[in-house]
Amino acid sequence: MESIQNIKQRFEIIGNDQKLNRAVEKAIQVAPTDISVLVTGESGVGKESIPKIIHSLSHRKHGKYIAVNCGAIPEGTIDSELFGHEKGSFTGANNARDGYFEVANGGTIFLDEVGELPLTTQVRLLRVLENGEFIKVGSSQVQKTNVRIVAATNVNMFEAIEKGKFREDLFYRLSTVDILLPPLRERKDDIHLLFRKFAADFAHKYKMPPIKLDDEAVNVLVKYRWSGNIRQLRNIAEQISVLETNRNISAAALNSYLPNEGSNLPSVIKDKKSESDFSTERDILYKVLFDMKSDLNDLKKLTLELMKNGVSKVQDLNPNLIQKIYGKQEEVETAFEEEPRVNVIPHQNNNSQEEFDEEDDDTNYLFAETVEEVEVLKLEQKEIELIKKSLERHKGKRKAAADELGISERTLYRKIKQFDL
């Protein structure tokens, strides 16, 4: 078994941090086996080095090694990419195609950003992990493959499982061994070492003298948070190497290249805020619905009084109810200038309530239909209003608006066409 130091030199892994050494050591130990490995860590920490170590030290080293960025493949084509498809299985499938699992048979597949896989693809992947079987898109024939799967993610998998975005059974299948790579801010002794390596590489690449940091600049470099980890550090080293004419870099010069943490970087809005915004809209909608229900009950009560007693008597007996429904006195008078178009049944004292109920069955049915239409129209208006507000708030971006409204983008698109928005 090769030593950790030899492996780090071979794969150009810079640093002597204890957590980094432990991650490399675990990769060396699991390499001869066929168990699946999940590499975790923040974006930019160098997770792609671990599957290369595992493949090169395994008995599959002469087989194919395929790295797949799951987050970069559209949802509609990822099944075809991974498992292949038959000719004519979908629009544009002019020829049959072998997927990565068929091509890499006997080798290793590295699934980067595995947390971004759609749920339907996760089911297919679980089957491959359990018994090595897969089915091409558009085919009914079960095929076998013998591949080693190494996956990587920067997603918090437990949160993803809790939200229903990742299958728990697949997570435990992938993470038989979990290898965690620490963020750069936890490897402070390695930061300057990495910077010097990058500076030397860029000096050679651009044929110019290497840059050097003074003591104060080194102190600034080590204390900086490095949210983008090694990728960000490399980017800064390249910028300074190309742009600075003075090859001795001071703290002030270095600071001019370092973005202020939290101000110049893209802000991340947590889901809780959007949920809160949507909750406010939902509360407003509930209030409107409750008000509509109250108005509807008043209308039913008034209609029943009209059918029993007639217009003139209702105006004398229930002026408050009429005013509550129609508002101001002038509006009440306008509303009752003509007889309402309702089949009014004269009130007879000798009739029982049961007889009256039998007589006005048809009238009640017609009225219920009318009220139902009114209620649907009002609900539609509120729905249109909410959709318009959400689209305006997100500047016409349908995906963001659909997430806020709690519906799918396809449903939102259908609503936009339905209401001609």
Short mmCIF file of C-alpha atoms in Angstrom, two decimals:
data_model
loop_
_atom_site.label_atom_id
_atom_site.label_comp_id
_atom_site.label_asym_id
_atom_site.label_seq_id
_atom_site.Cartn_x
_atom_site.Cartn_y
_atom_site.Cartn_z
CA MET A 1 0.00 0.00 0.00
CA GLU A 2 1.36 3.41 -1.00
CA SER A 3 1.97 6.00 1.70
CA ILE A 4 -0.26 9.04 2.13
CA GLN A 5 2.61 11.34 1.15
CA ASN A 6 3.28 9.47 -2.09
CA ILE A 7 -0.42 9.55 -3.01
CA LYS A 8 -0.64 13.30 -2.32
CA GLN A 9 2.38 13.93 -4.52
CA ARG A 10 1.02 11.73 -7.29
CA PHE A 11 -2.35 13.50 -7.36
CA GLU A 12 -0.96 16.98 -6.55
CA ILE A 13 -2.77 17.29 -3.25
CA ILE A 14 -1.16 20.13 -1.28
CA GLY A 15 -1.34 20.36 2.52
CA ASN A 16 -0.57 18.59 5.76
CA ASP A 17 -3.83 19.15 7.62
CA GLN A 18 -4.84 16.22 9.82
CA LYS A 19 -8.41 16.05 8.42
CA LEU A 20 -7.10 16.13 4.86
CA ASN A 21 -4.63 13.32 5.60
CA ARG A 22 -7.43 11.28 7.18
CA ALA A 23 -9.58 11.68 4.05
CA VAL A 24 -6.73 10.50 1.80
CA GLU A 25 -6.02 7.60 4.16
CA LYS A 26 -9.68 6.44 4.01
CA ALA A 27 -9.57 6.63 0.20
CA ILE A 28 -6.48 4.40 0.14
CA GLN A 29 -8.10 1.89 2.53
CA VAL A 30 -11.40 1.52 0.63
CA ALA A 31 -9.84 1.50 -2.87
CA PRO A 32 -9.21 -2.31 -3.10
CA THR A 33 -12.86 -3.04 -2.21
CA ASP A 34 -15.99 -2.51 -4.33
CA ILE A 35 -18.04 -0.68 -1.71
CA SER A 36 -19.66 2.62 -2.69
CA VAL A 37 -18.17 5.85 -1.35
CA LEU A 38 -19.75 9.26 -0.75
CA VAL A 39 -17.38 12.23 -0.71
CA THR A 40 -18.80 15.26 1.12
CA GLY A 41 -17.58 18.80 1.60
CA GLU A 42 -18.16 22.37 0.51
CA SER A 43 -17.89 23.45 -3.10
CA GLY A 44 -14.28 24.03 -4.17
CA VAL A 45 -12.51 21.79 -1.61
CA GLY A 46 -11.20 19.35 -4.24
CA LYS A 47 -13.63 16.43 -3.91
CA GLU A 48 -12.81 15.24 -7.45
CA SER A 49 -9.35 14.02 -6.30
CA ILE A 50 -10.74 11.30 -4.01
CA PRO A 51 -12.52 9.16 -6.70
CA LYS A 52 -9.37 9.34 -8.86
CA ILE A 53 -7.30 7.95 -5.97
CA ILE A 54 -9.87 5.20 -5.35
CA HIS A 55 -10.02 4.18 -9.01
CA SER A 56 -6.23 4.19 -9.55
CA LEU A 57 -5.60 1.98 -6.48
CA SER A 58 -8.43 -0.49 -7.19
CA HIS A 59 -8.50 -3.67 -9.27
CA ARG A 60 -10.59 -1.67 -11.78
CA LYS A 61 -7.71 0.70 -12.63
CA HIS A 62 -7.46 -0.71 -16.17
CA GLY A 63 -11.21 -0.18 -16.72
CA LYS A 64 -12.88 3.08 -17.70
CA TYR A 65 -13.19 6.00 -15.29
CA ILE A 66 -16.11 8.32 -16.12
CA ALA A 67 -16.86 11.52 -14.18
CA VAL A 68 -20.44 12.77 -14.50
CA ASN A 69 -21.59 16.18 -13.25
CA CYS A 70 -25.21 15.40 -12.34
CA GLY A 71 -26.05 19.06 -11.74
CA ALA A 72 -25.02 20.07 -15.28
CA ILE A 73 -27.29 17.60 -17.14
CA PRO A 74 -30.92 18.68 -17.77
CA GLU A 75 -33.56 16.66 -15.93
CA GLY A 76 -35.17 15.50 -19.17
CA THR A 77 -31.99 13.89 -20.54
CA ILE A 78 -30.12 12.62 -17.47
CA ASP A 79 -31.71 9.14 -17.61
CA SER A 80 -30.60 8.81 -21.22
CA GLU A 81 -27.07 9.99 -20.35
CA LEU A 82 -26.67 7.54 -17.47
CA PHE A 83 -28.57 4.49 -18.74
CA GLY A 84 -28.78 5.00 -22.53
CA HIS A 85 -31.83 4.97 -24.82
CA GLU A 86 -33.33 3.08 -27.73
CA LYS A 87 -33.93 4.56 -31.16
CA GLY A 88 -37.22 6.48 -31.30
CA SER A 89 -37.72 6.42 -27.53
CA PHE A 90 -38.22 10.22 -27.53
CA THR A 91 -38.11 13.15 -29.95
CA GLY A 92 -34.62 13.47 -31.39
CA ALA A 93 -33.57 9.91 -30.51
CA ASN A 94 -32.58 9.06 -34.08
CA ASN A 95 -30.15 6.36 -32.99
CA ALA A 96 -29.74 4.03 -30.02
CA ARG A 97 -27.18 5.21 -27.46
CA ASP A 98 -25.21 3.46 -24.73
CA GLY A 99 -25.32 5.15 -21.32
CA TYR A 100 -22.42 5.72 -18.94
CA PHE A 101 -23.27 2.64 -16.87
CA GLU A 102 -22.98 0.44 -19.95
CA VAL A 103 -19.81 2.11 -21.26
CA ALA A 104 -18.08 2.01 -17.84
CA ASN A 105 -18.82 -1.68 -17.24
CA GLY A 106 -15.88 -3.07 -15.26
CA GLY A 107 -14.70 0.42 -14.29
CA THR A 108 -15.65 3.32 -12.02
CA ILE A 109 -18.28 6.06 -12.32
CA PHE A 110 -17.87 9.28 -10.34
CA LEU A 111 -21.26 10.99 -9.81
CA ASP A 112 -20.45 14.58 -8.88
CA GLU A 113 -23.24 16.70 -7.33
CA VAL A 114 -25.31 13.56 -6.79
CA GLY A 115 -27.66 15.55 -4.53
CA GLU A 116 -29.03 17.26 -7.67
CA LEU A 117 -30.37 14.02 -9.20
CA PRO A 118 -34.16 13.98 -9.91
CA LEU A 119 -36.17 11.52 -7.78
CA THR A 120 -37.04 9.33 -10.79
CA THR A 121 -33.34 8.93 -11.61
CA GLN A 122 -32.60 8.18 -7.96
CA VAL A 123 -34.91 5.14 -8.19
CA ARG A 124 -33.00 3.84 -11.24
CA LEU A 125 -29.65 4.44 -9.52
CA LEU A 126 -30.80 2.55 -6.42
CA ARG A 127 -31.56 -0.49 -8.59
CA VAL A 128 -28.04 -0.37 -10.07
CA LEU A 129 -26.52 -0.21 -6.59
CA GLU A 130 -28.65 -3.08 -5.27
CA ASN A 131 -28.32 -5.65 -8.06
CA GLY A 132 -26.38 -4.06 -10.94
CA GLU A 133 -29.46 -3.90 -13.19
CA PHE A 134 -30.71 -1.05 -15.37
CA ILE A 135 -33.11 -0.51 -18.27
CA LYS A 136 -32.46 1.82 -21.17
CA VAL A 137 -34.98 4.61 -21.83
CA GLY A 138 -37.62 3.25 -24.21
CA SER A 139 -36.61 -0.39 -23.66
CA SER A 140 -38.10 -3.23 -21.63
CA GLN A 141 -34.96 -5.35 -21.57
CA VAL A 142 -33.07 -5.55 -18.26
CA GLN A 143 -29.30 -5.19 -18.64
CA LYS A 144 -26.48 -5.90 -16.19
CA THR A 145 -23.48 -3.76 -15.36
CA ASN A 146 -20.56 -4.10 -12.99
CA VAL A 147 -19.40 -0.63 -11.99
CA ARG A 148 -17.95 0.96 -8.87
CA ILE A 149 -19.86 4.10 -7.88
CA VAL A 150 -18.18 6.97 -6.09
CA ALA A 151 -20.44 9.97 -5.46
CA ALA A 152 -19.82 13.48 -4.20
CA THR A 153 -22.05 16.30 -2.97
CA ASN A 154 -21.89 19.67 -1.26
CA VAL A 155 -25.56 19.40 -0.25
CA ASN A 156 -26.59 18.72 3.34
CA MET A 157 -28.05 15.29 2.63
CA PHE A 158 -30.01 14.98 5.87
CA GLU A 159 -31.84 18.23 5.09
CA ALA A 160 -32.47 17.05 1.53
CA ILE A 161 -33.93 13.77 2.85
CA GLU A 162 -36.13 15.65 5.33
CA LYS A 163 -37.48 17.88 2.54
CA GLY A 164 -38.18 14.87 0.31
CA LYS A 165 -35.58 15.85 -2.31
CA PHE A 166 -33.37 12.80 -1.81
CA ARG A 167 -34.23 9.18 -1.06
CA GLU A 168 -33.05 7.97 2.33
CA ASP A 169 -32.46 4.39 1.11
CA LEU A 170 -30.26 5.67 -1.74
CA PHE A 171 -28.28 7.87 0.64
CA TYR A 172 -27.36 4.92 2.85
CA ARG A 173 -26.50 2.84 -0.22
CA LEU A 174 -24.15 5.52 -1.54
CA SER A 175 -22.53 6.37 1.79
CA THR A 176 -21.27 2.94 2.83
CA VAL A 177 -18.07 4.89 3.48
CA ASP A 178 -18.30 8.66 3.94
CA ILE A 179 -15.17 10.72 3.25
CA LEU A 180 -15.33 14.34 4.42
CA LEU A 181 -12.96 16.94 2.98
CA PRO A 182 -12.51 19.95 5.31
CA PRO A 183 -13.07 23.54 4.09
CA LEU A 184 -9.99 25.70 3.50
CA ARG A 185 -10.72 27.95 6.51
CA GLU A 186 -10.14 24.90 8.75
CA ARG A 187 -6.75 24.25 7.10
CA LYS A 188 -5.06 27.56 7.98
CA ASP A 189 -1.54 26.12 7.87
CA ASP A 190 -2.12 24.95 4.30
CA ILE A 191 -3.45 28.25 2.87
CA HIS A 192 -0.07 29.95 2.27
CA LEU A 193 1.41 26.67 1.04
CA LEU A 194 -1.35 26.36 -1.59
CA PHE A 195 -0.98 30.03 -2.60
CA ARG A 196 2.76 29.60 -3.20
CA LYS A 197 2.08 26.49 -5.33
CA PHE A 198 -0.48 28.35 -7.45
CA ALA A 199 1.82 31.39 -7.77
CA ALA A 200 4.64 29.14 -9.05
CA ASP A 201 2.28 27.40 -11.52
CA PHE A 202 1.02 30.69 -12.96
CA ALA A 203 4.54 32.15 -13.15
CA HIS A 204 5.51 29.15 -15.30
CA LYS A 205 2.31 29.34 -17.35
CA TYR A 206 2.55 33.07 -18.12
CA LYS A 207 6.38 33.16 -18.24
CA MET A 208 6.86 35.81 -15.56
CA PRO A 209 8.50 35.96 -12.10
CA PRO A 210 6.44 34.42 -9.28
CA ILE A 211 4.63 36.73 -6.87
CA LYS A 212 5.55 36.77 -3.17
CA LEU A 213 3.56 37.93 -0.16
CA ASP A 214 5.08 39.99 2.66
CA ASP A 215 4.43 39.01 6.30
CA GLU A 216 1.36 41.25 6.67
CA ALA A 217 -0.10 39.93 3.43
CA VAL A 218 0.42 36.34 4.61
CA ASN A 219 -1.45 37.21 7.81
CA VAL A 220 -4.36 38.65 5.77
CA LEU A 221 -4.36 35.57 3.53
CA VAL A 222 -4.56 33.13 6.44
CA LYS A 223 -7.27 35.05 8.31
CA TYR A 224 -9.55 35.41 5.29
CA ARG A 225 -12.60 33.08 5.32
CA TRP A 226 -12.29 31.68 1.74
CA SER A 227 -15.95 30.84 1.13
CA GLY A 228 -15.02 29.49 -2.31
CA ASN A 229 -12.25 27.36 -0.78
CA ILE A 230 -9.32 26.18 -2.97
CA ARG A 231 -11.07 27.27 -6.18
CA GLN A 232 -11.32 30.85 -4.89
CA LEU A 233 -7.72 30.87 -3.63
CA ARG A 234 -6.48 29.70 -7.04
CA ASN A 235 -8.54 32.38 -8.77
CA ILE A 236 -7.07 35.14 -6.56
CA ALA A 237 -3.51 33.86 -7.12
CA GLU A 238 -4.05 33.92 -10.89
CA GLN A 239 -5.49 37.46 -10.86
CA ILE A 240 -2.58 38.85 -8.84
CA SER A 241 -0.01 36.97 -10.97
CA VAL A 242 -1.35 38.52 -14.16
CA LEU A 243 -2.29 42.04 -13.03
CA GLU A 244 0.38 43.09 -10.50
CA THR A 245 3.56 44.60 -11.93
CA ASN A 246 5.22 44.64 -8.50
CA ARG A 247 5.93 40.98 -7.70
CA ASN A 248 6.21 41.67 -3.93
CA ILE A 249 2.60 41.81 -2.74
CA SER A 250 1.69 43.91 0.29
CA ALA A 251 -1.37 43.46 2.54
CA ALA A 252 -3.04 46.48 0.93
CA ALA A 253 -2.50 45.08 -2.56
CA LEU A 254 -3.85 41.67 -1.52
CA ASN A 255 -6.90 43.22 0.15
CA SER A 256 -7.82 44.96 -3.08
CA TYR A 257 -8.39 41.52 -4.67
CA LEU A 258 -10.31 39.98 -1.76
CA PRO A 259 -14.08 40.54 -1.89
CA ASN A 260 -15.70 41.69 1.35
CA GLU A 261 -17.36 38.62 2.80
CA GLY A 262 -21.14 38.89 2.59
CA SER A 263 -21.25 42.09 0.50
CA ASN A 264 -19.79 41.39 -2.94
CA LEU A 265 -20.76 37.75 -3.01
CA PRO A 266 -24.18 36.51 -4.17
CA SER A 267 -26.60 36.49 -1.26
CA VAL A 268 -28.43 33.32 -0.34
CA ILE A 269 -32.06 33.71 0.64
CA LYS A 270 -33.27 30.96 2.91
CA ASP A 271 -36.43 29.06 2.17
CA LYS A 272 -37.97 30.22 5.44
CA LYS A 273 -38.27 33.80 4.19
CA SER A 274 -40.13 32.84 1.04
CA GLU A 275 -42.36 30.55 3.07
CA SER A 276 -43.14 33.46 5.36
CA ASP A 277 -43.99 35.71 2.40
CA PHE A 278 -46.26 33.06 0.97
CA SER A 279 -47.82 32.48 4.38
CA THR A 280 -48.87 36.16 4.46
CA GLU A 281 -50.52 35.84 1.05
CA ARG A 282 -52.21 32.64 2.16
CA ASP A 283 -53.59 34.32 5.31
CA ILE A 284 -55.04 37.12 3.17
CA LEU A 285 -56.67 34.55 0.90
CA TYR A 286 -58.14 32.70 3.88
CA LYS A 287 -59.58 35.96 5.24
CA VAL A 288 -61.15 36.73 1.86
CA LEU A 289 -62.67 33.24 1.73
CA PHE A 290 -64.10 33.55 5.25
CA ASP A 291 -65.60 36.96 4.38
CA MET A 292 -67.11 35.46 1.24
CA LYS A 293 -68.60 32.63 3.29
CA SER A 294 -70.18 35.13 5.67
CA ASP A 295 -71.62 37.14 2.77
CA LEU A 296 -72.91 33.95 1.20
CA ASN A 297 -74.73 32.97 4.40
CA ASP A 298 -76.32 36.44 4.56
CA LEU A 299 -77.46 36.13 0.95
CA LYS A 300 -78.99 32.73 1.62
CA LYS A 301 -80.81 34.11 4.66
CA LEU A 302 -82.16 37.10 2.72
CA THR A 303 -83.28 34.92 -0.20
CA LEU A 304 -85.13 32.61 2.17
CA GLU A 305 -86.90 35.62 3.72
CA LEU A 306 -87.83 36.88 0.23
CA MET A 307 -89.29 33.53 -0.72
CA LYS A 308 -91.28 33.34 2.50
CA ASN A 309 -92.51 36.90 2.98
CA GLY A 310 -92.02 38.91 -0.23
CA VAL A 311 -90.01 42.06 -0.82
CA SER A 312 -92.06 44.68 1.08
CA LYS A 313 -92.35 42.64 4.23
CA VAL A 314 -88.61 41.78 4.25
CA GLN A 315 -87.77 45.48 3.94
CA ASP A 316 -89.85 46.18 7.03
CA LEU A 317 -88.72 43.15 9.07
CA ASN A 318 -84.98 42.96 8.21
CA PRO A 319 -83.64 46.38 7.17
CA ASN A 320 -80.31 45.69 8.92
CA LEU A 321 -79.72 42.47 6.97
CA ILE A 322 -80.47 44.20 3.65
CA GLN A 323 -78.18 47.11 4.47
CA LYS A 324 -75.39 44.72 5.52
CA ILE A 325 -75.51 43.06 2.10
CA TYR A 326 -76.08 46.09 -0.15
CA GLY A 327 -74.31 48.77 1.89
CA LYS A 328 -75.61 52.37 1.90
CA GLN A 329 -79.30 53.27 1.93
CA GLU A 330 -79.15 54.62 -1.66
CA GLU A 331 -77.76 51.26 -2.88
CA VAL A 332 -80.53 49.41 -1.03
CA GLU A 333 -83.21 51.52 -2.69
CA THR A 334 -81.63 50.99 -6.11
CA ALA A 335 -81.42 47.24 -5.56
CA PHE A 336 -85.14 47.04 -4.69
CA GLU A 337 -86.51 49.36 -7.39
CA GLU A 338 -87.57 46.26 -9.29
CA GLU A 339 -88.88 43.04 -7.89
CA PRO A 340 -86.05 40.47 -7.58
CA ARG A 341 -86.27 37.73 -10.16
CA VAL A 342 -86.96 35.03 -7.62
CA ASN A 343 -89.90 32.67 -7.51
CA VAL A 344 -91.51 34.03 -4.33
CA ILE A 345 -93.76 31.61 -2.51
CA PRO A 346 -96.43 33.40 -0.39
CA HIS A 347 -96.19 32.61 3.26
CA GLN A 348 -99.06 30.49 4.58
CA ASN A 349 -99.42 30.03 8.31
CA ASN A 350 -101.09 26.65 7.93
CA ASN A 351 -98.14 25.21 6.06
CA SER A 352 -95.60 23.20 8.02
CA GLN A 353 -91.86 23.77 7.56
CA GLU A 354 -91.59 20.37 5.89
CA GLU A 355 -94.23 21.32 3.26
CA PHE A 356 -92.42 24.58 2.57
CA ASP A 357 -89.09 22.79 2.14
CA GLU A 358 -90.68 20.43 -0.41
CA GLU A 359 -92.20 23.35 -2.35
CA ASP A 360 -88.99 25.41 -2.66
CA ASP A 361 -86.60 22.58 -3.54
CA ASP A 362 -86.25 23.73 -7.18
CA THR A 363 -85.88 27.37 -6.22
CA ASN A 364 -83.15 26.59 -3.69
CA TYR A 365 -81.33 24.53 -6.31
CA LEU A 366 -81.37 27.36 -8.84
CA PHE A 367 -80.19 29.83 -6.22
CA ALA A 368 -77.37 27.52 -5.11
CA GLU A 369 -76.13 27.33 -8.70
CA THR A 370 -76.11 31.13 -8.97
CA VAL A 371 -74.25 31.55 -5.67
CA GLU A 372 -71.75 28.90 -6.68
CA GLU A 373 -70.99 30.79 -9.90
CA VAL A 374 -70.45 34.01 -7.94
CA GLU A 375 -68.14 32.23 -5.52
CA VAL A 376 -66.08 30.67 -8.33
CA LEU A 377 -65.73 34.04 -10.05
CA LYS A 378 -64.52 35.71 -6.85
CA LEU A 379 -62.02 32.92 -6.19
CA GLU A 380 -60.72 33.20 -9.75
CA GLN A 381 -60.24 36.95 -9.34
CA LYS A 382 -58.24 36.42 -6.15
CA GLU A 383 -56.20 33.67 -7.83
CA ILE A 384 -55.42 35.96 -10.80
CA GLU A 385 -54.48 38.75 -8.39
CA LEU A 386 -52.08 36.50 -6.45
CA ILE A 387 -50.45 35.18 -9.65
CA LYS A 388 -50.00 38.70 -11.05
CA LYS A 389 -48.43 39.94 -7.80
CA SER A 390 -46.04 36.99 -7.63
CA LEU A 391 -44.97 37.39 -11.29
CA GLU A 392 -44.41 41.13 -10.79
CA ARG A 393 -42.40 40.51 -7.63
CA HIS A 394 -40.12 38.03 -9.44
CA LYS A 395 -39.95 40.12 -12.67
CA GLY A 396 -41.78 37.52 -14.77
CA LYS A 397 -39.65 34.55 -13.68
CA ARG A 398 -42.16 31.69 -13.68
CA LYS A 399 -40.05 29.22 -11.67
CA ALA A 400 -39.54 31.63 -8.76
CA ALA A 401 -43.21 32.65 -8.84
CA ALA A 402 -44.35 28.99 -8.89
CA ASP A 403 -42.13 28.18 -5.88
CA GLU A 404 -43.59 31.12 -3.95
CA LEU A 405 -47.19 30.16 -4.81
CA GLY A 406 -46.56 26.53 -3.84
CA ILE A 407 -47.46 25.12 -7.28
CA SER A 408 -45.46 23.52 -10.09
CA GLU A 409 -44.10 25.61 -12.95
CA ARG A 410 -46.27 23.62 -15.36
CA THR A 411 -49.43 24.45 -13.35
CA LEU A 412 -48.47 28.13 -13.26
CA TYR A 413 -47.94 28.12 -17.04
CA ARG A 414 -51.40 26.57 -17.50
CA LYS A 415 -52.96 29.21 -15.24
CA ILE A 416 -51.25 32.00 -17.20
CA LYS A 417 -52.71 30.66 -20.45
CA GLN A 418 -56.13 30.04 -18.83
CA PHE A 419 -56.44 33.59 -17.48
CA ASP A 420 -54.63 35.15 -20.49
CA LEU A 421 -52.10 36.92 -18.24
#
